[in-house]
Amino acid sequence: MVDAHELLELARDIAREAGALAVRRRLEGVEIAATKSAVADIVTAADREVEALIRRRLAEERPGDGFLGEESGAERGSTEVTWVVDPIDGTVNYAYGIPHFAVSIAAVAGEPVPAEWMPLVGVVFDPSHDELFHAVRGGGAWLGGQRLAVSGPSAAGALLATGFGYDPATHEGDLARVRRVMPLARDLRRAGAASLDLAYVAAGRLDGYFERGLHPWDHAAGGLLVTEAGGTLGGEPHGAPGRDMTIAAGAELFEQITRAVYR
């Protein structure tokens, strides 16, 4: 039987260690190591080093677990647990010196596919502001000693967040989607780190979030924060957050965003 609270303590410790390394490397200067899906989709040397640290520490403490990371790919384990990791979420912010990036670590049970897994633990650590958001399945979402709860729109509308893909060919569709959703909004934020957008929905700092193009490591930890804070998480394909769409908000606003996104 998996002890989720033990997984949480391990994830919290490793996230802080990884965040400290990311900050040190940022102060030393960022080296762009490669690009991925598009020229604008960069990987820094620090992304790779931080993920290697996380993977090594997890292997030391839980050698049988699986791993799914943004930089080093997937490896099946012999236990029911898979760790889903984004070492530096918000790499472009990180490279430009914008202090809005995070270490995202989740533990899930089952197949490492969002529509099939059961999230157990989620940690999103913002080292620039020393904020560690965490959740355990069935135990709520927390920031320090404060229990988090999603918010709802005011009379002025909802404060929403979104993001845009790196491929210029997708921008027209992204902008059209924003136009459809804007009647619900008092304003829109595009901060550049999906895990923090989801954490902010959980904390009530944002009322809702929608974005196309996310990978499992972008939403695994933040998604659990949202649901444990009383929110609704979904998207496509198969009603789960994924490459086609991710939506997070309180239940009523979630339905409103969903209708606007797909009309």
PDB file of C-alpha atoms in Angstrom:
ATOM      1  CA  MET A   1       0.000   0.000   0.000  1.00  0.00           C
ATOM      2  CA  VAL A   2       1.367   3.391  -0.989  1.00  0.00           C
ATOM      3  CA  ASP A   3       1.640   5.995   1.786  1.00  0.00           C
ATOM      4  CA  ALA A   4       0.758   9.205  -0.050  1.00  0.00           C
ATOM      5  CA  HIS A   5       2.006  11.377   2.781  1.00  0.00           C
ATOM      6  CA  GLU A   6       5.454   9.794   2.500  1.00  0.00           C
ATOM      7  CA  LEU A   7       5.381  10.517  -1.223  1.00  0.00           C
ATOM      8  CA  LEU A   8       4.422  14.106  -0.456  1.00  0.00           C
ATOM      9  CA  GLU A   9       7.298  14.653   1.949  1.00  0.00           C
ATOM     10  CA  LEU A  10       9.738  13.252  -0.583  1.00  0.00           C
ATOM     11  CA  ALA A  11       8.308  15.417  -3.373  1.00  0.00           C
ATOM     12  CA  ARG A  12       8.431  18.539  -1.206  1.00  0.00           C
ATOM     13  CA  ASP A  13      12.065  17.945  -0.212  1.00  0.00           C
ATOM     14  CA  ILE A  14      13.188  17.232  -3.767  1.00  0.00           C
ATOM     15  CA  ALA A  15      11.249  20.196  -5.198  1.00  0.00           C
ATOM     16  CA  ARG A  16      12.986  22.570  -2.808  1.00  0.00           C
ATOM     17  CA  GLU A  17      16.381  21.090  -3.643  1.00  0.00           C
ATOM     18  CA  ALA A  18      15.654  21.292  -7.367  1.00  0.00           C
ATOM     19  CA  GLY A  19      14.363  24.854  -7.083  1.00  0.00           C
ATOM     20  CA  ALA A  20      17.492  25.945  -5.267  1.00  0.00           C
ATOM     21  CA  LEU A  21      19.634  24.457  -8.031  1.00  0.00           C
ATOM     22  CA  ALA A  22      17.569  26.219 -10.709  1.00  0.00           C
ATOM     23  CA  VAL A  23      17.999  29.567  -8.958  1.00  0.00           C
ATOM     24  CA  ARG A  24      21.755  29.051  -8.609  1.00  0.00           C
ATOM     25  CA  ARG A  25      22.122  28.233 -12.270  1.00  0.00           C
ATOM     26  CA  ARG A  26      20.011  31.226 -13.247  1.00  0.00           C
ATOM     27  CA  LEU A  27      22.282  33.543 -11.274  1.00  0.00           C
ATOM     28  CA  GLU A  28      25.315  32.013 -13.018  1.00  0.00           C
ATOM     29  CA  GLY A  29      23.808  32.628 -16.468  1.00  0.00           C
ATOM     30  CA  VAL A  30      21.510  30.596 -18.687  1.00  0.00           C
ATOM     31  CA  GLU A  31      22.823  28.429 -21.515  1.00  0.00           C
ATOM     32  CA  ILE A  32      20.305  27.453 -24.206  1.00  0.00           C
ATOM     33  CA  ALA A  33      20.957  23.779 -24.844  1.00  0.00           C
ATOM     34  CA  ALA A  34      18.448  23.026 -27.600  1.00  0.00           C
ATOM     35  CA  THR A  35      15.059  23.729 -29.103  1.00  0.00           C
ATOM     36  CA  LYS A  36      12.140  21.288 -29.198  1.00  0.00           C
ATOM     37  CA  SER A  37       8.856  21.667 -31.069  1.00  0.00           C
ATOM     38  CA  ALA A  38       9.712  25.093 -32.507  1.00  0.00           C
ATOM     39  CA  VAL A  39      12.544  27.606 -32.476  1.00  0.00           C
ATOM     40  CA  ALA A  40      10.856  29.450 -29.598  1.00  0.00           C
ATOM     41  CA  ASP A  41      10.482  26.234 -27.563  1.00  0.00           C
ATOM     42  CA  ILE A  42      13.807  26.162 -25.780  1.00  0.00           C
ATOM     43  CA  VAL A  43      15.610  23.857 -23.375  1.00  0.00           C
ATOM     44  CA  THR A  44      18.276  25.224 -21.077  1.00  0.00           C
ATOM     45  CA  ALA A  45      21.174  23.286 -19.655  1.00  0.00           C
ATOM     46  CA  ALA A  46      19.584  23.919 -16.258  1.00  0.00           C
ATOM     47  CA  ASP A  47      16.362  22.128 -17.310  1.00  0.00           C
ATOM     48  CA  ARG A  48      18.387  19.006 -17.978  1.00  0.00           C
ATOM     49  CA  GLU A  49      20.508  19.299 -14.857  1.00  0.00           C
ATOM     50  CA  VAL A  50      17.533  19.916 -12.586  1.00  0.00           C
ATOM     51  CA  GLU A  51      15.607  16.965 -14.034  1.00  0.00           C
ATOM     52  CA  ALA A  52      18.666  14.746 -13.607  1.00  0.00           C
ATOM     53  CA  LEU A  53      18.824  15.759  -9.945  1.00  0.00           C
ATOM     54  CA  ILE A  54      15.132  14.983  -9.426  1.00  0.00           C
ATOM     55  CA  ARG A  55      15.404  11.652 -11.201  1.00  0.00           C
ATOM     56  CA  ARG A  56      18.499  10.665  -9.236  1.00  0.00           C
ATOM     57  CA  ARG A  57      16.944  11.574  -5.880  1.00  0.00           C
ATOM     58  CA  LEU A  58      13.748   9.671  -6.651  1.00  0.00           C
ATOM     59  CA  ALA A  59      15.736   6.631  -7.763  1.00  0.00           C
ATOM     60  CA  GLU A  60      17.706   6.710  -4.511  1.00  0.00           C
ATOM     61  CA  GLU A  61      14.584   6.823  -2.340  1.00  0.00           C
ATOM     62  CA  ARG A  62      12.136   4.791  -4.465  1.00  0.00           C
ATOM     63  CA  PRO A  63      14.117   2.743  -7.003  1.00  0.00           C
ATOM     64  CA  GLY A  64      11.137   0.755  -8.299  1.00  0.00           C
ATOM     65  CA  ASP A  65       8.954   3.679  -9.302  1.00  0.00           C
ATOM     66  CA  GLY A  66       8.343   4.801 -12.866  1.00  0.00           C
ATOM     67  CA  PHE A  67       9.294   8.194 -14.217  1.00  0.00           C
ATOM     68  CA  LEU A  68       7.909  10.549 -16.857  1.00  0.00           C
ATOM     69  CA  GLY A  69       9.910  13.735 -17.330  1.00  0.00           C
ATOM     70  CA  GLU A  70       9.872  16.553 -19.836  1.00  0.00           C
ATOM     71  CA  GLU A  71      13.555  16.294 -20.655  1.00  0.00           C
ATOM     72  CA  SER A  72      14.460  12.641 -20.214  1.00  0.00           C
ATOM     73  CA  GLY A  73      11.304  10.834 -21.243  1.00  0.00           C
ATOM     74  CA  ALA A  74       9.525   7.859 -19.698  1.00  0.00           C
ATOM     75  CA  GLU A  75      10.660   4.760 -17.863  1.00  0.00           C
ATOM     76  CA  ARG A  76       8.259   2.161 -16.523  1.00  0.00           C
ATOM     77  CA  GLY A  77       8.746   0.992 -12.973  1.00  0.00           C
ATOM     78  CA  SER A  78       7.902  -2.144 -11.009  1.00  0.00           C
ATOM     79  CA  THR A  79       5.590  -0.388  -8.509  1.00  0.00           C
ATOM     80  CA  GLU A  80       2.209   1.238  -9.062  1.00  0.00           C
ATOM     81  CA  VAL A  81       3.721   4.746  -8.744  1.00  0.00           C
ATOM     82  CA  THR A  82       4.989   6.936 -11.581  1.00  0.00           C
ATOM     83  CA  TRP A  83       6.548  10.345 -10.995  1.00  0.00           C
ATOM     84  CA  VAL A  84       5.578  13.010 -13.527  1.00  0.00           C
ATOM     85  CA  VAL A  85       8.080  15.879 -13.548  1.00  0.00           C
ATOM     86  CA  ASP A  86       8.616  19.264 -15.150  1.00  0.00           C
ATOM     87  CA  PRO A  87      11.992  20.430 -13.814  1.00  0.00           C
ATOM     88  CA  ILE A  88      11.574  24.088 -14.830  1.00  0.00           C
ATOM     89  CA  ASP A  89       8.081  24.975 -15.950  1.00  0.00           C
ATOM     90  CA  GLY A  90       8.273  28.389 -17.576  1.00  0.00           C
ATOM     91  CA  THR A  91      11.622  27.930 -19.291  1.00  0.00           C
ATOM     92  CA  VAL A  92      11.283  31.044 -21.464  1.00  0.00           C
ATOM     93  CA  ASN A  93      10.572  33.145 -18.368  1.00  0.00           C
ATOM     94  CA  TYR A  94      13.571  31.508 -16.723  1.00  0.00           C
ATOM     95  CA  ALA A  95      15.846  32.217 -19.674  1.00  0.00           C
ATOM     96  CA  TYR A  96      14.778  35.868 -19.800  1.00  0.00           C
ATOM     97  CA  GLY A  97      15.211  36.404 -16.073  1.00  0.00           C
ATOM     98  CA  ILE A  98      11.485  36.737 -15.347  1.00  0.00           C
ATOM     99  CA  PRO A  99      10.955  35.330 -11.828  1.00  0.00           C
ATOM    100  CA  HIS A 100       7.897  33.240 -12.695  1.00  0.00           C
ATOM    101  CA  PHE A 101       8.822  29.578 -13.095  1.00  0.00           C
ATOM    102  CA  ALA A 102       8.330  26.451 -11.037  1.00  0.00           C
ATOM    103  CA  VAL A 103       9.413  22.916 -10.268  1.00  0.00           C
ATOM    104  CA  SER A 104       6.439  20.583 -10.758  1.00  0.00           C
ATOM    105  CA  ILE A 105       6.453  17.065  -9.283  1.00  0.00           C
ATOM    106  CA  ALA A 106       3.488  14.681  -9.183  1.00  0.00           C
ATOM    107  CA  ALA A 107       3.091  11.057  -8.163  1.00  0.00           C
ATOM    108  CA  VAL A 108       0.361   9.119  -9.962  1.00  0.00           C
ATOM    109  CA  ALA A 109      -0.913   5.547  -9.850  1.00  0.00           C
ATOM    110  CA  GLY A 110      -1.674   3.549 -12.973  1.00  0.00           C
ATOM    111  CA  GLU A 111      -0.681   4.163 -16.551  1.00  0.00           C
ATOM    112  CA  PRO A 112       1.194   7.452 -17.142  1.00  0.00           C
ATOM    113  CA  VAL A 113      -1.679   8.769 -19.279  1.00  0.00           C
ATOM    114  CA  PRO A 114      -3.880  11.549 -17.826  1.00  0.00           C
ATOM    115  CA  ALA A 115      -7.180   9.864 -18.758  1.00  0.00           C
ATOM    116  CA  GLU A 116      -6.042   6.639 -17.038  1.00  0.00           C
ATOM    117  CA  TRP A 117      -3.927   7.616 -14.052  1.00  0.00           C
ATOM    118  CA  MET A 118      -5.036   8.411 -10.505  1.00  0.00           C
ATOM    119  CA  PRO A 119      -3.135  11.397  -9.092  1.00  0.00           C
ATOM    120  CA  LEU A 120      -1.781  10.794  -5.606  1.00  0.00           C
ATOM    121  CA  VAL A 121       0.444  13.778  -4.801  1.00  0.00           C
ATOM    122  CA  GLY A 122       1.186  17.113  -6.430  1.00  0.00           C
ATOM    123  CA  VAL A 123       3.835  19.707  -5.587  1.00  0.00           C
ATOM    124  CA  VAL A 124       4.434  22.986  -7.415  1.00  0.00           C
ATOM    125  CA  PHE A 125       7.343  25.011  -6.039  1.00  0.00           C
ATOM    126  CA  ASP A 126       7.990  28.616  -7.033  1.00  0.00           C
ATOM    127  CA  PRO A 127      11.564  29.201  -5.833  1.00  0.00           C
ATOM    128  CA  SER A 128      11.582  32.905  -6.747  1.00  0.00           C
ATOM    129  CA  HIS A 129       8.888  33.593  -4.149  1.00  0.00           C
ATOM    130  CA  ASP A 130       9.506  30.569  -1.870  1.00  0.00           C
ATOM    131  CA  GLU A 131       5.937  29.344  -2.356  1.00  0.00           C
ATOM    132  CA  LEU A 132       5.336  25.607  -2.226  1.00  0.00           C
ATOM    133  CA  PHE A 133       1.846  24.490  -3.229  1.00  0.00           C
ATOM    134  CA  HIS A 134       1.023  20.891  -2.394  1.00  0.00           C
ATOM    135  CA  ALA A 135      -1.848  18.419  -2.408  1.00  0.00           C
ATOM    136  CA  VAL A 136      -2.526  14.815  -1.456  1.00  0.00           C
ATOM    137  CA  ARG A 137      -5.476  12.986  -2.958  1.00  0.00           C
ATOM    138  CA  GLY A 138      -8.356  13.339  -0.503  1.00  0.00           C
ATOM    139  CA  GLY A 139      -6.373  15.682   1.762  1.00  0.00           C
ATOM    140  CA  GLY A 140      -6.944  19.103   0.231  1.00  0.00           C
ATOM    141  CA  ALA A 141      -4.617  21.574  -1.422  1.00  0.00           C
ATOM    142  CA  TRP A 142      -2.319  23.761   0.636  1.00  0.00           C
ATOM    143  CA  LEU A 143       0.146  26.638   0.541  1.00  0.00           C
ATOM    144  CA  GLY A 144       2.120  26.379   3.742  1.00  0.00           C
ATOM    145  CA  GLY A 145      -0.488  26.060   6.486  1.00  0.00           C
ATOM    146  CA  GLN A 146      -3.268  27.670   4.432  1.00  0.00           C
ATOM    147  CA  ARG A 147      -5.864  25.414   2.883  1.00  0.00           C
ATOM    148  CA  LEU A 148      -6.705  26.509  -0.646  1.00  0.00           C
ATOM    149  CA  ALA A 149     -10.106  26.931  -2.273  1.00  0.00           C
ATOM    150  CA  VAL A 150     -11.041  27.913  -5.804  1.00  0.00           C
ATOM    151  CA  SER A 151     -12.840  31.206  -6.316  1.00  0.00           C
ATOM    152  CA  GLY A 152     -15.697  32.272  -8.555  1.00  0.00           C
ATOM    153  CA  PRO A 153     -16.236  35.253 -10.830  1.00  0.00           C
ATOM    154  CA  SER A 154     -17.263  38.620  -9.436  1.00  0.00           C
ATOM    155  CA  ALA A 155     -19.904  40.873 -10.948  1.00  0.00           C
ATOM    156  CA  ALA A 156     -17.095  42.247 -13.141  1.00  0.00           C
ATOM    157  CA  GLY A 157     -16.382  38.821 -14.610  1.00  0.00           C
ATOM    158  CA  ALA A 158     -13.705  36.165 -14.163  1.00  0.00           C
ATOM    159  CA  LEU A 159      -9.973  36.700 -13.968  1.00  0.00           C
ATOM    160  CA  LEU A 160      -8.723  34.104 -16.436  1.00  0.00           C
ATOM    161  CA  ALA A 161      -5.343  32.815 -17.582  1.00  0.00           C
ATOM    162  CA  THR A 162      -4.259  31.119 -20.782  1.00  0.00           C
ATOM    163  CA  GLY A 163      -1.187  30.379 -22.877  1.00  0.00           C
ATOM    164  CA  PHE A 164      -0.200  30.129 -26.520  1.00  0.00           C
ATOM    165  CA  GLY A 165       1.691  27.442 -28.379  1.00  0.00           C
ATOM    166  CA  TYR A 166       5.218  27.920 -29.685  1.00  0.00           C
ATOM    167  CA  ASP A 167       4.256  27.065 -33.257  1.00  0.00           C
ATOM    168  CA  PRO A 168       3.148  30.240 -35.081  1.00  0.00           C
ATOM    169  CA  ALA A 169       0.706  28.136 -37.104  1.00  0.00           C
ATOM    170  CA  THR A 170      -1.384  27.629 -33.959  1.00  0.00           C
ATOM    171  CA  HIS A 171      -1.629  31.280 -32.942  1.00  0.00           C
ATOM    172  CA  GLU A 172      -4.640  32.172 -35.052  1.00  0.00           C
ATOM    173  CA  GLY A 173      -6.673  29.407 -33.419  1.00  0.00           C
ATOM    174  CA  ASP A 174      -5.441  30.383 -29.957  1.00  0.00           C
ATOM    175  CA  LEU A 175      -6.439  34.007 -30.490  1.00  0.00           C
ATOM    176  CA  ALA A 176      -9.837  33.029 -31.865  1.00  0.00           C
ATOM    177  CA  ARG A 177     -10.418  30.955 -28.736  1.00  0.00           C
ATOM    178  CA  VAL A 178      -9.490  33.916 -26.537  1.00  0.00           C
ATOM    179  CA  ARG A 179     -12.017  36.082 -28.375  1.00  0.00           C
ATOM    180  CA  ARG A 180     -14.747  33.542 -27.660  1.00  0.00           C
ATOM    181  CA  VAL A 181     -13.873  33.335 -23.964  1.00  0.00           C
ATOM    182  CA  MET A 182     -13.342  37.062 -23.310  1.00  0.00           C
ATOM    183  CA  PRO A 183     -17.049  37.866 -22.716  1.00  0.00           C
ATOM    184  CA  LEU A 184     -16.682  35.845 -19.500  1.00  0.00           C
ATOM    185  CA  ALA A 185     -13.596  37.740 -18.361  1.00  0.00           C
ATOM    186  CA  ARG A 186     -12.862  40.857 -16.415  1.00  0.00           C
ATOM    187  CA  ASP A 187      -9.262  40.428 -17.648  1.00  0.00           C
ATOM    188  CA  LEU A 188      -6.814  37.872 -18.965  1.00  0.00           C
ATOM    189  CA  ARG A 189      -3.367  36.833 -17.768  1.00  0.00           C
ATOM    190  CA  ARG A 190      -0.692  35.047 -19.818  1.00  0.00           C
ATOM    191  CA  ALA A 191       2.126  34.395 -17.364  1.00  0.00           C
ATOM    192  CA  GLY A 192       3.977  31.539 -19.064  1.00  0.00           C
ATOM    193  CA  ALA A 193       4.008  28.676 -16.539  1.00  0.00           C
ATOM    194  CA  ALA A 194       1.054  26.273 -16.659  1.00  0.00           C
ATOM    195  CA  SER A 195       1.773  24.664 -13.291  1.00  0.00           C
ATOM    196  CA  LEU A 196       1.624  28.056 -11.587  1.00  0.00           C
ATOM    197  CA  ASP A 197      -1.537  29.017 -13.483  1.00  0.00           C
ATOM    198  CA  LEU A 198      -3.164  25.881 -12.087  1.00  0.00           C
ATOM    199  CA  ALA A 199      -1.789  26.522  -8.607  1.00  0.00           C
ATOM    200  CA  TYR A 200      -3.182  30.049  -8.763  1.00  0.00           C
ATOM    201  CA  VAL A 201      -6.617  28.715  -9.721  1.00  0.00           C
ATOM    202  CA  ALA A 202      -6.444  26.432  -6.683  1.00  0.00           C
ATOM    203  CA  ALA A 203      -5.447  29.397  -4.497  1.00  0.00           C
ATOM    204  CA  GLY A 204      -8.200  31.673  -5.811  1.00  0.00           C
ATOM    205  CA  ARG A 205      -5.699  34.059  -7.353  1.00  0.00           C
ATOM    206  CA  LEU A 206      -7.227  33.209 -10.733  1.00  0.00           C
ATOM    207  CA  ASP A 207     -10.825  32.220 -11.329  1.00  0.00           C
ATOM    208  CA  GLY A 208     -10.096  29.979 -14.293  1.00  0.00           C
ATOM    209  CA  TYR A 209      -7.551  28.760 -16.816  1.00  0.00           C
ATOM    210  CA  PHE A 210      -7.655  27.273 -20.306  1.00  0.00           C
ATOM    211  CA  GLU A 211      -4.880  26.306 -22.707  1.00  0.00           C
ATOM    212  CA  ARG A 212      -4.282  24.074 -25.710  1.00  0.00           C
ATOM    213  CA  GLY A 213      -1.095  22.066 -26.126  1.00  0.00           C
ATOM    214  CA  LEU A 214      -0.172  20.945 -22.608  1.00  0.00           C
ATOM    215  CA  HIS A 215       1.845  17.811 -21.918  1.00  0.00           C
ATOM    216  CA  PRO A 216       1.232  15.523 -18.911  1.00  0.00           C
ATOM    217  CA  TRP A 217       4.082  17.066 -16.907  1.00  0.00           C
ATOM    218  CA  ASP A 218       2.571  20.529 -17.369  1.00  0.00           C
ATOM    219  CA  HIS A 219      -0.624  19.732 -15.473  1.00  0.00           C
ATOM    220  CA  ALA A 220      -0.070  16.567 -13.399  1.00  0.00           C
ATOM    221  CA  ALA A 221       0.752  18.343 -10.135  1.00  0.00           C
ATOM    222  CA  GLY A 222      -1.233  21.538 -10.708  1.00  0.00           C
ATOM    223  CA  GLY A 223      -4.309  19.609 -11.751  1.00  0.00           C
ATOM    224  CA  LEU A 224      -4.452  17.798  -8.415  1.00  0.00           C
ATOM    225  CA  LEU A 225      -4.133  21.140  -6.641  1.00  0.00           C
ATOM    226  CA  VAL A 226      -7.218  22.368  -8.502  1.00  0.00           C
ATOM    227  CA  THR A 227      -9.417  19.358  -7.774  1.00  0.00           C
ATOM    228  CA  GLU A 228      -8.332  19.186  -4.128  1.00  0.00           C
ATOM    229  CA  ALA A 229      -9.193  22.894  -3.803  1.00  0.00           C
ATOM    230  CA  GLY A 230     -12.745  22.142  -4.920  1.00  0.00           C
ATOM    231  CA  GLY A 231     -12.337  22.964  -8.596  1.00  0.00           C
ATOM    232  CA  THR A 232     -13.053  21.084 -11.794  1.00  0.00           C
ATOM    233  CA  LEU A 233     -10.338  19.937 -14.184  1.00  0.00           C
ATOM    234  CA  GLY A 234     -10.935  18.631 -17.676  1.00  0.00           C
ATOM    235  CA  GLY A 235     -10.273  19.046 -21.356  1.00  0.00           C
ATOM    236  CA  GLU A 236      -9.508  16.890 -24.354  1.00  0.00           C
ATOM    237  CA  PRO A 237      -8.962  14.180 -25.294  1.00  0.00           C
ATOM    238  CA  HIS A 238     -11.458  11.975 -23.424  1.00  0.00           C
ATOM    239  CA  GLY A 239     -12.523  14.656 -20.945  1.00  0.00           C
ATOM    240  CA  ALA A 240      -9.075  14.800 -19.351  1.00  0.00           C
ATOM    241  CA  PRO A 241      -6.528  17.612 -19.552  1.00  0.00           C
ATOM    242  CA  GLY A 242      -4.281  17.134 -22.544  1.00  0.00           C
ATOM    243  CA  ARG A 243      -2.835  18.293 -25.815  1.00  0.00           C
ATOM    244  CA  ASP A 244      -6.160  19.384 -27.294  1.00  0.00           C
ATOM    245  CA  MET A 245      -7.335  21.411 -24.300  1.00  0.00           C
ATOM    246  CA  THR A 246      -6.962  21.861 -20.549  1.00  0.00           C
ATOM    247  CA  ILE A 247      -9.574  23.772 -18.529  1.00  0.00           C
ATOM    248  CA  ALA A 248      -9.580  24.430 -14.777  1.00  0.00           C
ATOM    249  CA  ALA A 249     -12.046  26.468 -12.723  1.00  0.00           C
ATOM    250  CA  GLY A 250     -14.902  26.212 -10.257  1.00  0.00           C
ATOM    251  CA  ALA A 251     -17.727  24.019 -11.520  1.00  0.00           C
ATOM    252  CA  GLU A 252     -20.010  26.725 -12.963  1.00  0.00           C
ATOM    253  CA  LEU A 253     -17.229  28.722 -14.597  1.00  0.00           C
ATOM    254  CA  PHE A 254     -15.694  25.494 -15.921  1.00  0.00           C
ATOM    255  CA  GLU A 255     -18.890  24.791 -17.855  1.00  0.00           C
ATOM    256  CA  GLN A 256     -19.016  28.353 -19.163  1.00  0.00           C
ATOM    257  CA  ILE A 257     -15.402  28.252 -20.371  1.00  0.00           C
ATOM    258  CA  THR A 258     -15.972  24.835 -21.943  1.00  0.00           C
ATOM    259  CA  ARG A 259     -18.959  26.066 -23.909  1.00  0.00           C
ATOM    260  CA  ALA A 260     -17.052  29.159 -25.073  1.00  0.00           C
ATOM    261  CA  VAL A 261     -13.944  27.211 -26.071  1.00  0.00           C
ATOM    262  CA  TYR A 262     -15.836  24.704 -28.218  1.00  0.00           C
ATOM    263  CA  ARG A 263     -18.591  26.814 -29.784  1.00  0.00           C
TER     264      ARG A 263
END
